[in-house]
Amino acid sequence: MPLLIQELAETELLRQVSDDILKQVLAHAEPLGFSPGEVLLSPEQDNKHIYLLLSGTLTVHFDSPDSPVIREITEGFSVGEMSIIGDTAPSAYVKAKGFCRVFPIHRDFLLELIHNAQPIAYNLLRLLTQWMKANTQKIINDQVQISELTNQANIDGLTGLYNRRWLDNALPRILSQMIGIGQPLCVLVIDIDYFKKYNDLHGHQGGDIALIYMGNVVRSNIRPYDFAARIGGEEFMVLLPNTNLTVGIALAERIRQETENQVIAHPDGAAMPSITVSIGIALSDASSTSKSLFSAADKQLYSAKQSGRNCVKY
Ligand SMILES: Nc1nc2c(ncn2[C@@H]2O[C@H](COP(=O)(O)OP(=O)(O)OP(=O)(O)O)[C@@H](O)[C@H]2O)c(=O)[nH]1
């Protein structure tokens, strides 16, 4: 028997299928090759094929192709059955772990095969799909719960930004990644001016509202791959990977101006005055450490405060 027919015969889907049917399947398509990391299935793309895995390993991920591996698919098994039998988009991302060879079978052809050969097979597949969906849902729920718990520990409850705990873990990691690829990490330390007075005038609740507004200004000005954390009462830090000083200064200026122009509403409906911020900026180099970078930015923040506040220093 030619190698490919043998390979097809050994897949879970085509087990104990007659040679005639195997030949029909073989004539229907060509095997496809996937390189490590290449995505076969994604919830964003309609799927019309079941893919029989002839060699290699595939991984299944829920939130994105880079989220944790939920399941590994090994030789002989297939992917895509749930989406083609249920006629829905795939519920997960499937990507190649190493080099993979897969054999695609189009949905229409598969249904034809099932109906002609054994109608009961379709029912079995439908049942299997229901089981798999239930299992998948359970795994999704578990995963969501785990990531919510992890997030809670790293998120500031008032602003929704990362907290100090997150920063202490993440800053050394992000910095060493940037040093590793020879790119700078630009760091902004942002501190609200005269916040004690603001609290005294508008109450602690009024101060909290101002902090929430501040969090929103920071969040809405950073790029998807930047990070923002509330690292103290009225102090924030923004990490800008792969960013030079010019871009960092422009972003800091934008945050400073937007903060100054915000109209802040107290929960009782009264408008409160805007706040202002002082911002210190530092840029990493090959010899930077978290501590040295932090203290360089802090030094610039101190200089901004000394220069009258509501300004950016670098
Ligand atoms: N409303 C509110 N206030 C907070 C929170 N955390 C810290 N603060 C207040 O922030 C104020 C910080 O005051 P200071 O450190 O003296 O600094 P400042 O008045 O902002 O003065 P400069 O930084 O020198 O411009 C204190 O009054 C804290 O009570 C919080 O979660 N909510």
Short mmCIF file of C-alpha atoms and ligand atoms in Angstrom, two decimals:
data_model
loop_
_atom_site.label_atom_id
_atom_site.label_comp_id
_atom_site.label_asym_id
_atom_site.label_seq_id
_atom_site.Cartn_x
_atom_site.Cartn_y
_atom_site.Cartn_z
CA MET A 1 0.00 0.00 0.00
CA PRO A 2 1.43 3.47 -0.82
CA LEU A 3 2.59 5.31 2.25
CA LEU A 4 -0.14 7.94 2.27
CA ILE A 5 -2.99 5.42 2.10
CA GLN A 6 -1.37 3.57 5.00
CA GLU A 7 -1.07 6.83 6.93
CA LEU A 8 -4.72 7.67 6.28
CA ALA A 9 -5.81 4.19 7.32
CA GLU A 10 -4.08 4.68 10.65
CA THR A 11 -5.91 7.88 11.55
CA GLU A 12 -8.67 7.70 14.14
CA LEU A 13 -11.29 9.03 11.72
CA LEU A 14 -10.58 6.56 8.93
CA ARG A 15 -9.94 3.47 11.02
CA GLN A 16 -11.44 0.30 9.48
CA VAL A 17 -12.64 2.17 6.43
CA SER A 18 -12.50 0.20 3.16
CA ASP A 19 -9.67 0.69 0.68
CA ASP A 20 -12.15 2.09 -1.81
CA ILE A 21 -13.14 4.89 0.51
CA LEU A 22 -9.53 5.53 1.45
CA LYS A 23 -8.71 5.95 -2.25
CA GLN A 24 -11.56 8.41 -2.65
CA VAL A 25 -10.27 10.39 0.32
CA LEU A 26 -6.76 10.36 -1.05
CA ALA A 27 -7.90 11.60 -4.46
CA HIS A 28 -9.80 14.41 -2.78
CA ALA A 29 -6.84 16.47 -1.50
CA GLU A 30 -3.11 16.78 -0.94
CA PRO A 31 -1.35 16.77 2.44
CA LEU A 32 -0.37 20.21 3.74
CA GLY A 33 2.75 21.22 5.67
CA PHE A 34 2.73 23.63 8.62
CA SER A 35 5.77 25.28 10.20
CA PRO A 36 6.24 25.66 13.97
CA GLY A 37 3.89 28.32 15.33
CA GLU A 38 1.67 28.46 12.22
CA VAL A 39 -2.05 28.68 13.03
CA LEU A 40 -4.38 26.09 11.43
CA LEU A 41 -7.62 27.04 13.11
CA SER A 42 -8.79 30.24 14.72
CA PRO A 43 -12.17 31.40 16.11
CA GLU A 44 -11.88 34.43 13.82
CA GLN A 45 -11.93 32.33 10.65
CA ASP A 46 -14.64 30.05 9.37
CA ASN A 47 -13.50 26.49 9.05
CA LYS A 48 -14.59 24.11 6.31
CA HIS A 49 -12.11 21.26 6.86
CA ILE A 50 -11.28 18.52 9.23
CA TYR A 51 -7.50 18.09 9.42
CA LEU A 52 -6.06 14.65 9.99
CA LEU A 53 -2.66 14.94 11.66
CA LEU A 54 -0.25 12.68 9.74
CA SER A 55 2.90 13.73 11.57
CA GLY A 56 3.96 16.21 14.28
CA THR A 57 2.03 17.72 17.17
CA LEU A 58 -0.61 20.45 17.29
CA THR A 59 -1.46 22.58 20.31
CA VAL A 60 -4.86 24.00 21.28
CA HIS A 61 -5.22 27.45 22.93
CA PHE A 62 -8.29 29.37 24.02
CA ASP A 63 -7.73 33.11 24.43
CA SER A 64 -5.11 33.65 21.74
CA PRO A 65 -2.53 31.57 19.88
CA ASP A 66 -0.07 32.58 22.63
CA SER A 67 -2.24 31.73 25.63
CA PRO A 68 -1.49 28.56 27.63
CA VAL A 69 -1.74 25.18 25.89
CA ILE A 70 -5.04 23.51 26.73
CA ARG A 71 -4.47 20.27 24.83
CA GLU A 72 -1.95 18.63 22.56
CA ILE A 73 -3.09 16.74 19.47
CA THR A 74 -0.86 13.86 18.47
CA GLU A 75 -0.41 11.89 15.24
CA GLY A 76 -3.49 10.08 13.99
CA PHE A 77 -5.94 12.43 15.68
CA SER A 78 -7.73 15.29 13.98
CA VAL A 79 -8.87 18.86 14.53
CA GLY A 80 -11.78 20.86 13.16
CA GLU A 81 -14.43 18.18 13.67
CA MET A 82 -16.43 20.24 16.15
CA SER A 83 -16.63 23.29 13.93
CA ILE A 84 -17.52 21.43 10.73
CA ILE A 85 -20.07 19.09 12.27
CA GLY A 86 -21.60 21.88 14.35
CA ASP A 87 -21.20 24.32 11.40
CA THR A 88 -19.76 26.99 13.71
CA ALA A 89 -16.44 28.82 13.85
CA PRO A 90 -13.68 26.96 15.73
CA SER A 91 -13.91 27.44 19.49
CA ALA A 92 -10.14 27.54 19.96
CA TYR A 93 -6.85 28.31 18.24
CA VAL A 94 -4.90 25.35 16.90
CA LYS A 95 -1.30 25.79 15.89
CA ALA A 96 1.64 23.65 14.88
CA LYS A 97 4.06 22.83 17.69
CA GLY A 98 6.84 21.67 15.38
CA PHE A 99 6.70 20.86 11.68
CA CYS A 100 3.41 19.12 10.94
CA ARG A 101 1.80 17.34 8.01
CA VAL A 102 -1.96 17.31 7.89
CA PHE A 103 -4.49 15.93 5.46
CA PRO A 104 -7.50 18.24 4.90
CA ILE A 105 -10.93 16.79 4.22
CA HIS A 106 -13.56 19.26 3.10
CA ARG A 107 -16.77 19.38 5.15
CA ASP A 108 -19.07 18.58 2.20
CA PHE A 109 -16.97 15.61 1.19
CA LEU A 110 -16.83 14.30 4.75
CA LEU A 111 -20.60 14.55 5.18
CA GLU A 112 -21.07 12.78 1.85
CA LEU A 113 -18.74 10.01 2.98
CA ILE A 114 -20.47 9.62 6.31
CA HIS A 115 -23.96 9.60 4.83
CA ASN A 116 -23.11 7.17 2.04
CA ALA A 117 -21.05 4.83 4.11
CA GLN A 118 -22.70 4.77 7.48
CA PRO A 119 -25.38 7.21 8.60
CA ILE A 120 -24.82 6.05 12.11
CA ALA A 121 -21.30 7.44 12.01
CA TYR A 122 -22.73 10.93 11.68
CA ASN A 123 -24.83 10.39 14.81
CA LEU A 124 -21.81 9.18 16.65
CA LEU A 125 -19.85 12.18 15.54
CA ARG A 126 -22.65 14.46 16.66
CA LEU A 127 -22.62 12.83 20.09
CA LEU A 128 -18.88 13.10 20.21
CA THR A 129 -19.14 16.78 19.35
CA GLN A 130 -21.55 17.35 22.22
CA TRP A 131 -19.17 15.63 24.60
CA MET A 132 -16.25 17.58 23.34
CA LYS A 133 -18.14 20.85 23.58
CA ALA A 134 -19.09 20.13 27.18
CA ASN A 135 -15.48 19.30 27.99
CA THR A 136 -14.26 22.38 26.21
CA GLN A 137 -16.71 24.58 28.11
CA LYS A 138 -15.52 23.14 31.40
CA ILE A 139 -11.91 23.79 30.51
CA ILE A 140 -12.76 27.34 29.43
CA ASN A 141 -14.55 28.00 32.73
CA ASP A 142 -11.62 26.64 34.74
CA GLN A 143 -9.20 28.69 32.73
CA VAL A 144 -11.25 31.89 33.12
CA GLN A 145 -11.43 31.33 36.87
CA ILE A 146 -7.70 30.81 37.16
CA SER A 147 -6.87 33.87 35.09
CA GLU A 148 -9.37 35.99 37.05
CA LEU A 149 -7.72 35.01 40.33
CA THR A 150 -4.27 35.73 38.93
CA ASN A 151 -5.48 39.05 37.57
CA GLN A 152 -7.06 40.12 40.85
CA ALA A 153 -3.74 39.68 42.60
CA ASN A 154 -2.03 41.92 40.02
CA ILE A 155 -4.67 44.58 39.43
CA ASP A 156 -5.29 47.78 41.36
CA GLY A 157 -8.92 47.70 42.51
CA LEU A 158 -9.52 51.44 42.07
CA THR A 159 -8.10 52.19 38.62
CA GLY A 160 -8.01 48.73 37.01
CA LEU A 161 -4.34 49.27 36.12
CA TYR A 162 -1.62 46.86 37.25
CA ASN A 163 -0.54 47.25 40.86
CA ARG A 164 2.83 47.49 42.61
CA ARG A 165 2.99 43.72 43.11
CA TRP A 166 2.72 43.23 39.35
CA LEU A 167 5.37 45.89 38.68
CA ASP A 168 7.88 44.34 41.08
CA ASN A 169 7.60 41.05 39.17
CA ALA A 170 7.23 42.42 35.66
CA LEU A 171 9.77 45.25 35.52
CA PRO A 172 12.91 43.05 35.83
CA ARG A 173 11.47 40.63 33.26
CA ILE A 174 10.51 43.30 30.72
CA LEU A 175 13.80 45.15 31.22
CA SER A 176 15.89 42.05 30.67
CA GLN A 177 13.90 41.22 27.52
CA MET A 178 14.62 44.71 26.16
CA ILE A 179 18.31 44.51 27.05
CA GLY A 180 18.38 41.05 25.44
CA ILE A 181 17.20 42.42 22.10
CA GLY A 182 19.26 45.60 22.39
CA GLN A 183 16.27 47.92 22.58
CA PRO A 184 15.47 50.63 25.15
CA LEU A 185 12.72 50.54 27.76
CA CYS A 186 11.32 53.99 28.42
CA VAL A 187 9.84 54.51 31.89
CA LEU A 188 7.50 57.28 33.05
CA VAL A 189 6.84 57.99 36.73
CA ILE A 190 3.72 60.11 37.09
CA ASP A 191 2.77 61.79 40.36
CA ILE A 192 -0.35 63.88 41.00
CA ASP A 193 0.46 67.38 42.25
CA TYR A 194 -0.77 68.69 45.61
CA PHE A 195 -3.02 65.68 45.99
CA LYS A 196 -3.18 66.06 49.75
CA LYS A 197 -4.79 69.47 49.26
CA TYR A 198 -7.19 68.01 46.66
CA ASN A 199 -8.27 65.37 49.17
CA ASP A 200 -8.66 67.99 51.88
CA LEU A 201 -10.86 70.13 49.63
CA HIS A 202 -12.99 67.42 47.98
CA GLY A 203 -12.88 64.60 50.49
CA HIS A 204 -11.30 61.17 50.12
CA GLN A 205 -14.11 60.07 47.81
CA GLY A 206 -13.47 63.06 45.55
CA GLY A 207 -9.76 62.12 45.56
CA ASP A 208 -10.62 58.56 44.58
CA ILE A 209 -12.65 59.81 41.61
CA ALA A 210 -9.68 61.90 40.48
CA LEU A 211 -7.49 58.78 40.70
CA ILE A 212 -9.96 56.84 38.52
CA TYR A 213 -9.91 59.67 35.93
CA MET A 214 -6.11 59.63 36.06
CA GLY A 215 -6.07 55.87 35.43
CA ASN A 216 -8.31 56.38 32.40
CA VAL A 217 -6.09 59.11 30.95
CA VAL A 218 -3.04 56.85 31.25
CA ARG A 219 -4.82 53.79 29.87
CA SER A 220 -6.27 55.60 26.88
CA ASN A 221 -2.90 57.07 25.86
CA ILE A 222 -0.71 53.98 25.85
CA ARG A 223 -0.29 51.47 23.02
CA PRO A 224 -1.50 47.87 23.32
CA TYR A 225 2.00 46.62 24.10
CA ASP A 226 2.77 49.26 26.77
CA PHE A 227 2.07 48.73 30.48
CA ALA A 228 0.64 51.03 33.15
CA ALA A 229 0.57 50.48 36.91
CA ARG A 230 -0.58 52.40 39.97
CA ILE A 231 2.45 51.99 42.17
CA GLY A 232 1.53 54.14 45.17
CA GLY A 233 -1.33 56.27 46.47
CA GLU A 234 -1.13 58.95 43.79
CA GLU A 235 1.82 57.62 41.81
CA PHE A 236 1.73 55.75 38.49
CA MET A 237 4.33 54.12 36.29
CA VAL A 238 4.19 53.55 32.55
CA LEU A 239 6.54 51.11 30.80
CA LEU A 240 7.13 51.70 27.10
CA PRO A 241 9.07 48.80 25.60
CA ASN A 242 11.16 49.43 22.52
CA THR A 243 10.59 53.19 22.76
CA ASN A 244 13.06 56.04 22.42
CA LEU A 245 13.14 59.21 24.51
CA THR A 246 11.45 61.41 21.88
CA VAL A 247 8.39 59.16 21.75
CA GLY A 248 8.38 58.81 25.56
CA ILE A 249 8.45 62.59 26.02
CA ALA A 250 5.62 63.09 23.51
CA LEU A 251 3.46 60.52 25.32
CA ALA A 252 4.22 62.06 28.73
CA GLU A 253 3.32 65.51 27.41
CA ARG A 254 0.02 64.16 26.07
CA ILE A 255 -0.80 62.57 29.43
CA ARG A 256 0.14 65.78 31.26
CA GLN A 257 -2.02 67.96 29.00
CA GLU A 258 -5.03 65.63 28.99
CA THR A 259 -4.90 65.40 32.78
CA GLU A 260 -4.87 69.17 33.08
CA ASN A 261 -7.85 69.49 30.72
CA GLN A 262 -10.06 66.82 32.33
CA VAL A 263 -13.33 67.91 33.89
CA ILE A 264 -13.80 65.67 36.92
CA ALA A 265 -17.33 65.02 38.17
CA HIS A 266 -17.98 64.22 41.84
CA PRO A 267 -20.59 61.46 42.44
CA ASP A 268 -22.89 64.18 43.88
CA GLY A 269 -22.91 65.76 40.40
CA ALA A 270 -20.67 68.74 41.18
CA ALA A 271 -17.76 69.42 38.83
CA MET A 272 -14.40 69.35 40.59
CA PRO A 273 -11.29 71.14 39.37
CA SER A 274 -8.88 69.16 37.25
CA ILE A 275 -5.65 67.82 38.69
CA THR A 276 -2.15 68.22 37.32
CA VAL A 277 0.74 65.79 37.20
CA SER A 278 4.51 65.91 37.30
CA ILE A 279 6.30 63.30 35.19
CA GLY A 280 9.87 61.99 35.32
CA ILE A 281 11.25 59.95 32.42
CA ALA A 282 14.20 57.55 32.22
CA LEU A 283 15.53 55.41 29.40
CA SER A 284 17.27 52.07 29.93
CA ASP A 285 20.64 51.07 28.51
CA ALA A 286 22.54 47.76 28.53
CA SER A 287 23.67 48.25 32.15
CA SER A 288 20.29 49.30 33.62
CA THR A 289 18.66 47.45 36.49
CA SER A 290 15.08 47.86 37.69
CA LYS A 291 16.41 49.80 40.65
CA SER A 292 18.64 52.14 38.64
CA LEU A 293 15.90 52.79 36.09
CA PHE A 294 13.32 53.46 38.78
CA SER A 295 15.60 55.83 40.66
CA ALA A 296 16.62 57.67 37.46
CA ALA A 297 12.93 58.30 36.67
CA ASP A 298 12.28 59.26 40.30
CA LYS A 299 15.13 61.77 40.18
CA GLN A 300 13.53 63.42 37.12
CA LEU A 301 10.17 63.42 38.91
CA TYR A 302 11.76 65.22 41.85
CA SER A 303 13.22 67.75 39.42
CA ALA A 304 9.73 68.25 37.88
CA LYS A 305 8.29 68.90 41.34
CA GLN A 306 11.12 71.34 42.11
CA SER A 307 10.50 73.17 38.84
CA GLY A 308 6.97 74.08 39.87
CA ARG A 309 5.06 70.83 39.03
CA ASN A 310 2.73 70.20 36.04
CA CYS A 311 5.71 69.47 33.79
CA VAL A 312 7.78 66.67 32.26
CA LYS A 313 11.50 66.18 33.00
CA TYR A 314 13.97 63.73 31.41
N1 LIG B 1 -8.33 59.76 47.85
C1 LIG B 1 -7.22 59.04 47.98
N2 LIG B 1 -6.12 59.66 48.41
C2 LIG B 1 -4.98 58.95 48.53
C3 LIG B 1 -4.93 57.59 48.19
N3 LIG B 1 -3.67 57.16 48.40
C4 LIG B 1 -2.97 58.21 48.85
N4 LIG B 1 -3.74 59.31 48.93
C5 LIG B 1 -3.39 60.65 49.39
O1 LIG B 1 -2.47 61.26 48.52
C6 LIG B 1 -1.83 62.34 49.22
C7 LIG B 1 -0.41 62.43 48.82
O2 LIG B 1 0.14 63.56 49.42
P1 LIG B 1 1.65 63.95 49.41
O3 LIG B 1 2.51 62.70 49.32
O4 LIG B 1 1.91 64.84 50.55
O5 LIG B 1 1.89 64.67 48.06
P2 LIG B 1 1.08 65.84 47.35
O6 LIG B 1 0.15 66.54 48.27
O7 LIG B 1 0.47 65.26 46.11
O8 LIG B 1 2.21 66.84 46.97
P3 LIG B 1 3.29 66.76 45.80
O9 LIG B 1 3.39 65.32 45.35
O10 LIG B 1 4.54 67.26 46.37
O11 LIG B 1 2.79 67.62 44.70
C8 LIG B 1 -2.02 62.01 50.71
O12 LIG B 1 -2.89 62.96 51.28
C9 LIG B 1 -2.67 60.64 50.71
O13 LIG B 1 -3.63 60.49 51.77
C10 LIG B 1 -6.14 56.96 47.74
O14 LIG B 1 -6.19 55.77 47.42
N5 LIG B 1 -7.25 57.73 47.63
#
